[in-house]
XYZ file of C-alpha atoms in Angstrom:
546
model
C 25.633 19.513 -5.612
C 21.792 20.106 -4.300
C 20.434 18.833 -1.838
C 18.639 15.685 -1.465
C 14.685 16.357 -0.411
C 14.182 13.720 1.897
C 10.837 14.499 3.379
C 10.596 17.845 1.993
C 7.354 17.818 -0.130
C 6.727 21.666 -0.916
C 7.324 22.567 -4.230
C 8.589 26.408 -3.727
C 10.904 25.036 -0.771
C 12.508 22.521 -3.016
C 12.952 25.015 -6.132
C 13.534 28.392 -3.697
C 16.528 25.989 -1.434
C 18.355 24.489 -4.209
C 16.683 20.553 -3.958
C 17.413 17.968 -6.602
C 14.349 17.939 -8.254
C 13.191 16.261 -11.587
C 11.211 18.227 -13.603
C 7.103 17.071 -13.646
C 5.847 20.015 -14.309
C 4.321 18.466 -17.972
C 2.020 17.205 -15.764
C 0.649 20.715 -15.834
C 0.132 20.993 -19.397
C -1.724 17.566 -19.715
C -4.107 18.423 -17.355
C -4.947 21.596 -18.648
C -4.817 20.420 -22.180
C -7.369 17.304 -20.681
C -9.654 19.563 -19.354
C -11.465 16.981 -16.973
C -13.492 18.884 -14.836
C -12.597 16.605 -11.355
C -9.375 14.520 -11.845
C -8.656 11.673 -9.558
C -5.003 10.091 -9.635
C -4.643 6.753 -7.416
C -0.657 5.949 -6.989
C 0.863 4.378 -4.280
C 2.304 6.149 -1.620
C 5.320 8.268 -1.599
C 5.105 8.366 -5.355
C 5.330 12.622 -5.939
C 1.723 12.852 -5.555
C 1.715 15.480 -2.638
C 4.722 16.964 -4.367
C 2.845 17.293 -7.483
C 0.013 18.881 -5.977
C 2.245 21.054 -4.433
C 3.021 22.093 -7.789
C -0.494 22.841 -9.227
C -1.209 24.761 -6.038
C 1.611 27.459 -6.587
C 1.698 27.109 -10.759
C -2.479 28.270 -10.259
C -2.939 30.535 -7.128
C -3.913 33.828 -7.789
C -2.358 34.891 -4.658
C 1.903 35.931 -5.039
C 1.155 34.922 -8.771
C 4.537 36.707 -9.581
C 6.700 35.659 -7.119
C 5.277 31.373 -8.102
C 5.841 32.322 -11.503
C 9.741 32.312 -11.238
C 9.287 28.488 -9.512
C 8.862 27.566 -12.509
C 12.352 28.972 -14.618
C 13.810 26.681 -16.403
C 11.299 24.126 -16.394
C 9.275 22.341 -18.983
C 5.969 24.459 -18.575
C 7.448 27.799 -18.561
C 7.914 27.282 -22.562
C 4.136 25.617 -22.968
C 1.292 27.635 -23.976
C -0.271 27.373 -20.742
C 2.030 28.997 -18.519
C -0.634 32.112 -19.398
C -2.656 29.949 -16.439
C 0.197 30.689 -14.495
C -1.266 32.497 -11.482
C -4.698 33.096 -12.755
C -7.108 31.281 -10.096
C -8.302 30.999 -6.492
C -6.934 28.039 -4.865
C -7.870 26.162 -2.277
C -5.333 22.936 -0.819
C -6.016 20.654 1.260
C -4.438 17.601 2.460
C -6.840 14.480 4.725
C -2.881 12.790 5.852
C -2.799 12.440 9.443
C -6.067 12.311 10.735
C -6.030 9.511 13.179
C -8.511 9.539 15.658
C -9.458 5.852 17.001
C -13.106 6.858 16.684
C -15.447 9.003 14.873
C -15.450 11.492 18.070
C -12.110 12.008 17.495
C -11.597 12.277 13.995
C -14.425 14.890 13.260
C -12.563 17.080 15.974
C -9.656 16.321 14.041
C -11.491 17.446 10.735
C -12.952 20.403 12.463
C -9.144 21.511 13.634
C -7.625 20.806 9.891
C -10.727 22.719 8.207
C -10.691 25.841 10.722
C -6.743 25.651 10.030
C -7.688 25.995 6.127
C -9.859 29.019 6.710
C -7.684 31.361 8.613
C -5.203 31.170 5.755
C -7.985 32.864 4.184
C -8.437 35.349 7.011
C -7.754 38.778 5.033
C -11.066 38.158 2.879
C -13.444 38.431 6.207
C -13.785 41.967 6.126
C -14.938 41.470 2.435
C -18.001 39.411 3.374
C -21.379 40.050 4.019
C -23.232 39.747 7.184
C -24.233 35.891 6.390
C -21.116 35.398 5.400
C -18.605 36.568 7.645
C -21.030 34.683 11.131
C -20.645 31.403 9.153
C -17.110 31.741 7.611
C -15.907 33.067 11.503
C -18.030 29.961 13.343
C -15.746 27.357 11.010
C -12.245 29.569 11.128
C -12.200 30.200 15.253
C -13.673 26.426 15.562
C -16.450 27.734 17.943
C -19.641 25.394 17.948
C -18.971 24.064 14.638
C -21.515 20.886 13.580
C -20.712 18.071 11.303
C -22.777 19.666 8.959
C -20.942 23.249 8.927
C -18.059 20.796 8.106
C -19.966 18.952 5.703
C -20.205 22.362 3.392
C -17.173 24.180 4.076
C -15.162 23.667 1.289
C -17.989 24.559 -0.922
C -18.475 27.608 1.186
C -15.184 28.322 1.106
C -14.751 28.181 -2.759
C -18.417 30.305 -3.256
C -16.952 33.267 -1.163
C -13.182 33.225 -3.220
C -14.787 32.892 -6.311
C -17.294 36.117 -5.239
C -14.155 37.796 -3.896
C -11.789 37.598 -7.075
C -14.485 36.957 -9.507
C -13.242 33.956 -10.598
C -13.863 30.133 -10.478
C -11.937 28.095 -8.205
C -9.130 25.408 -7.842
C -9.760 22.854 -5.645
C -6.946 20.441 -4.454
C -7.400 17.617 -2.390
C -4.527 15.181 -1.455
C -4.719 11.468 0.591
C -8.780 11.654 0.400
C -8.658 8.261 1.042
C -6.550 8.472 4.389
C -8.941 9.243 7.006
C -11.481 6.354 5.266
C -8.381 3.884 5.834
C -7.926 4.899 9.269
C -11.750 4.841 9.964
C -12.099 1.226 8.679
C -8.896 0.189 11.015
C -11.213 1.438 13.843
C -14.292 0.550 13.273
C -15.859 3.845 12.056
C -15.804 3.349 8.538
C -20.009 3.509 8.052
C -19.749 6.736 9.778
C -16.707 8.639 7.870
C -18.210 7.350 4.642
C -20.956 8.896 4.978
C -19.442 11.798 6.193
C -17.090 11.916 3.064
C -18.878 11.386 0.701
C -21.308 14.896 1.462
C -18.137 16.451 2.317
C -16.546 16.160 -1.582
C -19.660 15.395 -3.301
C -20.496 19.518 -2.130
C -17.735 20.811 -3.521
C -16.929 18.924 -6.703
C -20.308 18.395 -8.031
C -22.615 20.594 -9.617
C -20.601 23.376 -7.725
C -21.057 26.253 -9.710
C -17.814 28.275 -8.159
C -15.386 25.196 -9.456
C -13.042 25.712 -11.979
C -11.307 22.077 -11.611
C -11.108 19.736 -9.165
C -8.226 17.197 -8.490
C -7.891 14.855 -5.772
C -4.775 12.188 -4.759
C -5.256 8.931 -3.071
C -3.838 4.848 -3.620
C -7.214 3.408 -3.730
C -10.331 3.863 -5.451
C -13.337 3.819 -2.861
C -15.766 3.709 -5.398
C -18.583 1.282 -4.693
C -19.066 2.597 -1.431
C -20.773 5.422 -2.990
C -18.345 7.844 -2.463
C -18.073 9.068 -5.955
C -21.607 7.754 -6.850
C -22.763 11.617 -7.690
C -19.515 12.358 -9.528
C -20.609 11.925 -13.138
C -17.895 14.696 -14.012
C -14.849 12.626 -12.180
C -11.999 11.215 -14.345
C -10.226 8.267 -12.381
C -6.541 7.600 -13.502
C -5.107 4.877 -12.125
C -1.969 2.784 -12.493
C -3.938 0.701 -15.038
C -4.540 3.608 -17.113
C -2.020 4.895 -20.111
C -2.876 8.566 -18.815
C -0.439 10.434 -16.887
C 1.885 7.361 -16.276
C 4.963 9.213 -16.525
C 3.948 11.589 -14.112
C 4.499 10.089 -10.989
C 7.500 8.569 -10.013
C 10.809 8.820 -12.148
C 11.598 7.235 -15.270
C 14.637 5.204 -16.139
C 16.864 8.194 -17.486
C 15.664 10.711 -14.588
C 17.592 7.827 -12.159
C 20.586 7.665 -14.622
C 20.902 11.322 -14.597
C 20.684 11.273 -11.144
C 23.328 8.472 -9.882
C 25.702 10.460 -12.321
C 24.917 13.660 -10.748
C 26.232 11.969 -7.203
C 28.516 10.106 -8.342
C 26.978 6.587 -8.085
C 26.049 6.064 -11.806
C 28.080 1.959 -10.999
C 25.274 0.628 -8.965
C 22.337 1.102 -11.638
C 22.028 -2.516 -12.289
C 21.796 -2.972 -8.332
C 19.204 0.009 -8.140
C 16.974 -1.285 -10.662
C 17.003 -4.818 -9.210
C 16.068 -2.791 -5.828
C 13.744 0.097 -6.705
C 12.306 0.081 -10.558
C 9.456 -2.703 -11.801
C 6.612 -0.703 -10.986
C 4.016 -0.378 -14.130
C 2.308 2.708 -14.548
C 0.580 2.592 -17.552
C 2.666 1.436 -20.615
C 6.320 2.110 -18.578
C 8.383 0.985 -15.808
C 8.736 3.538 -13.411
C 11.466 3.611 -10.196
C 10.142 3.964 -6.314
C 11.431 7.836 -6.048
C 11.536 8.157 -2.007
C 13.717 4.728 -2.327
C 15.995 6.411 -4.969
C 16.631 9.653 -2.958
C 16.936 7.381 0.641
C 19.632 5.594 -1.431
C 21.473 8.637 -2.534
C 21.393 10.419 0.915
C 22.452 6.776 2.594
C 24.574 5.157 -0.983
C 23.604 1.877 0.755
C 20.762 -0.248 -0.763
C 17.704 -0.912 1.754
C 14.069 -1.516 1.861
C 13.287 2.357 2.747
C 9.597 2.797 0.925
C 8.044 -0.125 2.981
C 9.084 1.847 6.408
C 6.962 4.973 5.758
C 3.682 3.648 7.024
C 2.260 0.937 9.305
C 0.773 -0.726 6.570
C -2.695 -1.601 8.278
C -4.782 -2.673 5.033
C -1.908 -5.085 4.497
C -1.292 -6.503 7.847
C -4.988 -6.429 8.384
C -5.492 -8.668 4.760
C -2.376 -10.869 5.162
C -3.961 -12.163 8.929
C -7.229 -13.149 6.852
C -5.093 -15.219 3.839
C -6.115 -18.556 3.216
C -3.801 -22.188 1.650
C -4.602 -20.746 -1.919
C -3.891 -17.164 -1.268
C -0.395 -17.823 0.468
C 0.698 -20.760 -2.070
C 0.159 -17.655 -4.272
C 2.720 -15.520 -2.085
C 5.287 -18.123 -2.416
C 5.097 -18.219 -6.123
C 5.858 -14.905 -6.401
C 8.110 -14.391 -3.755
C 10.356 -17.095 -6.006
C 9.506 -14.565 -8.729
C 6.896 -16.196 -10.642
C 3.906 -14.623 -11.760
C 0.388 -15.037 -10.902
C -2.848 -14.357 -13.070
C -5.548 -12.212 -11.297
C -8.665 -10.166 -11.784
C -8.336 -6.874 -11.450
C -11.485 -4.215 -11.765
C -9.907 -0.943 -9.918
C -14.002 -0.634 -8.434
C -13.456 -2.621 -5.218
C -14.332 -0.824 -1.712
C -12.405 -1.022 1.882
C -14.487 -3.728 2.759
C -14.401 -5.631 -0.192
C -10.915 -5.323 -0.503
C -10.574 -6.660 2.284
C -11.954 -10.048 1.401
C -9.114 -12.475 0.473
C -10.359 -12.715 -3.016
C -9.105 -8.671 -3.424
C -6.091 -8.973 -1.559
C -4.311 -8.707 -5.426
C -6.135 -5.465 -5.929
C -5.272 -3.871 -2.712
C -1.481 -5.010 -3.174
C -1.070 -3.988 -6.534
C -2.630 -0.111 -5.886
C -0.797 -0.179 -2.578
C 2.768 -0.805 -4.801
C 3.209 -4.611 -3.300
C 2.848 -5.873 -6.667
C 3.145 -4.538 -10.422
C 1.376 -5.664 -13.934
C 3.687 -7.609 -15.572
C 0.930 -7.990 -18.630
C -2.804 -7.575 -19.514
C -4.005 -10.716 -20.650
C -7.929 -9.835 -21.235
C -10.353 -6.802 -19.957
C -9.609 -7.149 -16.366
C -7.153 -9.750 -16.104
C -3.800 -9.196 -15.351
C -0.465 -10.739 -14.688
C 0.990 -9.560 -11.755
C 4.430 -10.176 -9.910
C 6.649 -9.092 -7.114
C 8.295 -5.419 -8.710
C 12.009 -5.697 -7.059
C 14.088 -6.550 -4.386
C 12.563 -3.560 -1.881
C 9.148 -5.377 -1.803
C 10.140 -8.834 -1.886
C 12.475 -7.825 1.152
C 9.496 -6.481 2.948
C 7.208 -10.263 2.071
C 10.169 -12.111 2.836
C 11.911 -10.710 6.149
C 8.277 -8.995 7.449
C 4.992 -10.724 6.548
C 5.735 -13.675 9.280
C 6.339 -11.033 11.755
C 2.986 -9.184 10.814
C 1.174 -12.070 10.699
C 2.220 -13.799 13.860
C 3.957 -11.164 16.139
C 7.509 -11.898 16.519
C 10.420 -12.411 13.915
C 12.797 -13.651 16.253
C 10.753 -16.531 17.701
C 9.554 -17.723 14.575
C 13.419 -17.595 13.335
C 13.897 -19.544 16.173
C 11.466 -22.041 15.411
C 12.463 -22.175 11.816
C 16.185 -23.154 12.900
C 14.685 -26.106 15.154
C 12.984 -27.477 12.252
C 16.543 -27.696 9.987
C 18.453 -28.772 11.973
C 15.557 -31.463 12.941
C 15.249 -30.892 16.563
C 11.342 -31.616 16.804
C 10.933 -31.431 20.318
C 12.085 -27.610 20.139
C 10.083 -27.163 17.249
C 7.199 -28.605 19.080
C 7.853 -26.323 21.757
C 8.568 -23.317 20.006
C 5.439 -23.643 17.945
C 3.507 -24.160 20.631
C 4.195 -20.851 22.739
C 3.607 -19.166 18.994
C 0.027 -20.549 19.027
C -0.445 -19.326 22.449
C 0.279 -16.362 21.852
C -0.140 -15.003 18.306
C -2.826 -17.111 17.009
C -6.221 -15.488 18.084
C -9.583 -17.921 19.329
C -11.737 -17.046 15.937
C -8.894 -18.756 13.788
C -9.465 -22.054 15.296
C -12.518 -22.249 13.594
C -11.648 -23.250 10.339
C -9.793 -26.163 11.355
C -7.215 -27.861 9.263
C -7.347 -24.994 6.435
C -6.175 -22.566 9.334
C -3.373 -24.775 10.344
C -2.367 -25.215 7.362
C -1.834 -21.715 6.600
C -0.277 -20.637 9.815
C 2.251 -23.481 9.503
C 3.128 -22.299 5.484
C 3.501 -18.993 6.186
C 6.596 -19.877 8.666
C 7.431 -21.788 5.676
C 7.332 -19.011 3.737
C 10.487 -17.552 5.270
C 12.648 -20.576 4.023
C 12.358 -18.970 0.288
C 16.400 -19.016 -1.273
C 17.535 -22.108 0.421
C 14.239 -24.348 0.291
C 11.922 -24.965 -2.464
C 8.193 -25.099 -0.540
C 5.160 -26.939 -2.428
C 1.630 -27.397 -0.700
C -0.604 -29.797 -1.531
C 1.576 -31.367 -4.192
C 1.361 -34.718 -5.797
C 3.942 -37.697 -4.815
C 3.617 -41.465 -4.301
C -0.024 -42.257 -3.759
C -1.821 -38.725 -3.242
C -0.939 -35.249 -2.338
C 0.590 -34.027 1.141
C 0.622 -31.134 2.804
C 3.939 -29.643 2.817
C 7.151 -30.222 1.161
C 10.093 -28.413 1.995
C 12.692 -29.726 -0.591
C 16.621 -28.193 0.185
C 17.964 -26.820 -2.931
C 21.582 -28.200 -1.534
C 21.228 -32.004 -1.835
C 22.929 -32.261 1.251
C 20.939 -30.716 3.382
C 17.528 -32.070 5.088
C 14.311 -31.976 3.261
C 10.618 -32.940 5.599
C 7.864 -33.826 4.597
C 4.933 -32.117 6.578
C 1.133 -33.846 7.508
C -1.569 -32.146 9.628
C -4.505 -33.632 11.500
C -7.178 -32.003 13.308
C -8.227 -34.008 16.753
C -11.472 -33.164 17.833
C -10.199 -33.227 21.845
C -7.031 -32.955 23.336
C -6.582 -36.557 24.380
C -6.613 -37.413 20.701
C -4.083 -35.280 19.616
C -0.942 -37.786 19.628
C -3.450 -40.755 18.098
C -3.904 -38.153 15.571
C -0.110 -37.049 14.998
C 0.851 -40.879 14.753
C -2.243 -41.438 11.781
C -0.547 -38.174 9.987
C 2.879 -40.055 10.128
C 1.324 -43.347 9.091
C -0.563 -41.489 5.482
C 3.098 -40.087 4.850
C 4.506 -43.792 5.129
C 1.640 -44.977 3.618
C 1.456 -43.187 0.532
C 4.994 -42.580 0.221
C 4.884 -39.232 0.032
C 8.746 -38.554 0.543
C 8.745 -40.249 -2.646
C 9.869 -37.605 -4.875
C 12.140 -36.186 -2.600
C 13.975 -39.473 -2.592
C 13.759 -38.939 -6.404
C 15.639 -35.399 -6.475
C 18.441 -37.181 -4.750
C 17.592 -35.845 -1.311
C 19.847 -37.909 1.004
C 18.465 -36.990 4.538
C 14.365 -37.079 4.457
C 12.054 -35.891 8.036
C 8.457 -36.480 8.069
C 6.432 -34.851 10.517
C 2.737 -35.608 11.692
C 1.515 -32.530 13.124
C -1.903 -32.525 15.293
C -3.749 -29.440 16.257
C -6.983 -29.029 18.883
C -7.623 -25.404 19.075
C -4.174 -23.515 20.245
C -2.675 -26.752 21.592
C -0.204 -28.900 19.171
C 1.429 -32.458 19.173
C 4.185 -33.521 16.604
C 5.231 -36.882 15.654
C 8.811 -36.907 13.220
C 10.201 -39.813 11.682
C 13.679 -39.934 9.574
C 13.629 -41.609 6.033
């Protein structure tokens, strides 16, 4: 039985120490056969897209051309025509994962330490070079007084002096561009790196006369930054694109072939529920870093959604408004929801709540169900994995602390206000920062919905529905008629003297306007409403029982 490659991304280790490995090396072929001259493919993480590049670098490299060409026995391109590119060009790989620096100080010595790295694999060429050459290429390989601008041109220095030295264009590989701008925008030094970037690959893919091809990985397409302004020879393939969409993660016969292989072929109902739904393209594809977790483990978990901090989302889900998270409880009771989607946005627009659908769905959150006009999609929740990660985590990103707000969740059911009033209270001191008290009601009402959020299985949760006379805020309706359902009303006092006249009005509307009304209708026997007033981080709750 081989082995399964948990972390192990290097194509010639997998083949050369007997991995499990499913056969992508098509991908080959079609982009040869395609013949873009720069090739960008946007996938979510932990997908096979460093593993793929992996795979162009040793199919292509001139160097130990013989000794990569038996990687490839057995395998799907060793019968195409173009195996006779097998082994026939410079290469130069290059991954941006991992640069973290918490400013642009630190992440351009970062760069400069990952790009003098890149060089002394080339070290045997310096006696080859010229005078001009060999100062310049030595300055960037031993790190010694290297500018932003030496960095700025060294991978288009670097493929002018392979192509001189083998006579022959080069291969340029480029995986996670996108990772250092993700890390720049969490600190604050996005202007800088984009800038930075942008001169960086714009040298070496465009109107580089020593390029033979140029591909590049990433999830997101940074493209109205300006990044890829120059790049009138770039191809973008994305998951909304037909292209390629069998080329990253596996298909539903490559996980058939594998449970059989070890033995778990039973659970493929349970494994699809948990790690296929993801569109690429025209097909459903699996999660393959789930699958193999769940063959080395044979217990089903949320493993994908552990293999990053997940700023952009925790960072996007902190900013989401009463429409955007009546949205996340639709889908997390697996509806759909209808959404533009353009694949053009930048970090920062992204980042505004109207995007948050784009950056989930090329981040993997969420998956096309269909295309319903040019850019308009419906979109949903792709399996059990994700929802597991919206359902069990997003409180805790959002607010800081699962077991607290478990806590207060338990207070509310089994209607013990003045704990919930307590409970929520410390939460508000603590996890809710002094810019969100600014937009008032709306804010409270998201803050208290996305605890509500948490309830999904056992409690159906409306916002701003219709019943008696008007609309409340919050229903949570029991799906066991037995159980308690509460009705929810905020107020906003504008000092903290008025906050119990204010919890006693919210209490009055619900009574009022009968809001409970259509609770009563389901048959719900035990009814709490709740008038909850907020001034600033400070919080007074009124309850009543129907």
């Amino acid at each position: 039985m081989k082995k399964i490659p948990i972390g192990v991304e290097d194509f010639k280790e997998i083949i050369e120490k007997n991995y499990m490995y499913i056969d992508k090396t098509k991908f080959i072929e079609e982009v040869i056969n395609e013949g873009a001259k720069v090739n960008l493919f946007a996938r979510p993480r932990r997908f096979g897209k460093t593993l793929n590049m992996s795979m162009l670098k040793y199919f292509f490299n001139i160097e130990n051309a013989e000794e990569n060409k038996k990687l490839f026995k057995g395998l799907y391109v060793e019968s195409s025509p173009v195996i006779e590119k097998q082994g026939k060009y410079p290469v130069i790989s290059i991954s941006f994962k991992g640069i973290s620096g918490t400013s642009w100080e630190e992440a351009i010595k970062e760069l400069k330490n990952k790009i003098a790295r890149l060089y002394n694999q080339y070290a045997d060429l310096f006696e080859k070079l010229n005078r001009f050459e060999a100062i310049k290429f030595e300055k960037i390989a031993l790190n010694q007084n290297v500018e932003e601008a030496d960095i700025k041109d060294s991978l288009l220095f670097l493929t002018d002096i392979l192509a001189k030295y083998y006579n022959q264009k080069v291969i340029v590989l480029i995986d996670e561009y996108d990772s250092p701008l993700i890390t720049a925008y969490e600190y604050g030094y996005y202007n800088q790196a984009i800038g930075f970037f942008k001169s960086l690959y714009g040298n070496v893919l465009k109107t580089n006369s020593s390029l033979e091809m140029g591909i590049m990985t990433g999830i997101i397409r940074v493209v109205r930054a300006g990044i890829f302004s120059d790049l009138n020879n770039l191809k973008v393939n994305t998951i909304l694109n037909d292209s390629y969409d069998d080329s990253f993660g596996l298909l539903q016969n490559e996980v058939e072939k594998i449970l059989n292989d070890y033995g778990m072929e039973y659970n493929i109902n349970e494994v699809k529920d948990w790690y296929n739904g993801y569109k690429f393209g025209n097909i459903n594809v699996y999660n393959p870093w789930s699958i193999i977790n769940y063959i080395s483990n044979k217990k089903l978990g949320a493993y994908w959604i552990d293999t990053s901090e997940n700023y952009l989302i925790k960072d996007i889900l902190k900013l989401a408004d009463v429409e955007t998270f009546n949205k996340l409880n639709a889908l997390l009771i697996g509806k759909k929801i209808i959404e533009d989607i353009t694949g053009k946005s930048n970090l920062k627009e992204i980042l505004d709540i109207h995007d948050i659908w784009e950056l989930l769905l090329f981040s993997g959150y969420l998956t096309i169900e269909t295309q319903k006009d040019i850019n308009t999609y419906l979109i949903k929740i792709p399996n059990n994995e994700v929802r597991t990660f919206f359902r069990d985590s997003f409180i805790e990103v959002v607010f800081g602390g699962k077991t607290s707000l478990n806590r207060l969740i338990k207070n509310l059911l089994d209607n013990q206000i003045e704990e919930f009033e307590k409970n929520l209270q410390n939460i508000m001191i603590k996890h809710m920062s002094f810019n969100d008290t600014s937009a008032l009601e709306k804010v409270y009402h998201c803050f208290i919905l996305g605890l509500m959020i948490n309830l999904d299985g056992k409690y159906h949760i409306t916002s701003n529905g219709e019943s008696g006379f008007g609309r409340y805020d919050i229903a949570i309706e029991p799906l066991n008629k037995n159980l308690r359902g509460f009705i929810l009303e905020f107020k906003v006092a504008d000092n903290e003297e008025n906050l119990e006249t204010k919890s006693e009005e919210a209490i009055q509307q619900i009574k009022d306007k009968k809001y409970y009304i259509e609770l009563e209708k389901r048959e719900i026997k035990n009814i709490s409403i709740l008038g909850i007033a907020f001034y600033k981080k400070l919080v007074k709750i009124k309850s009543e029982n129907i």
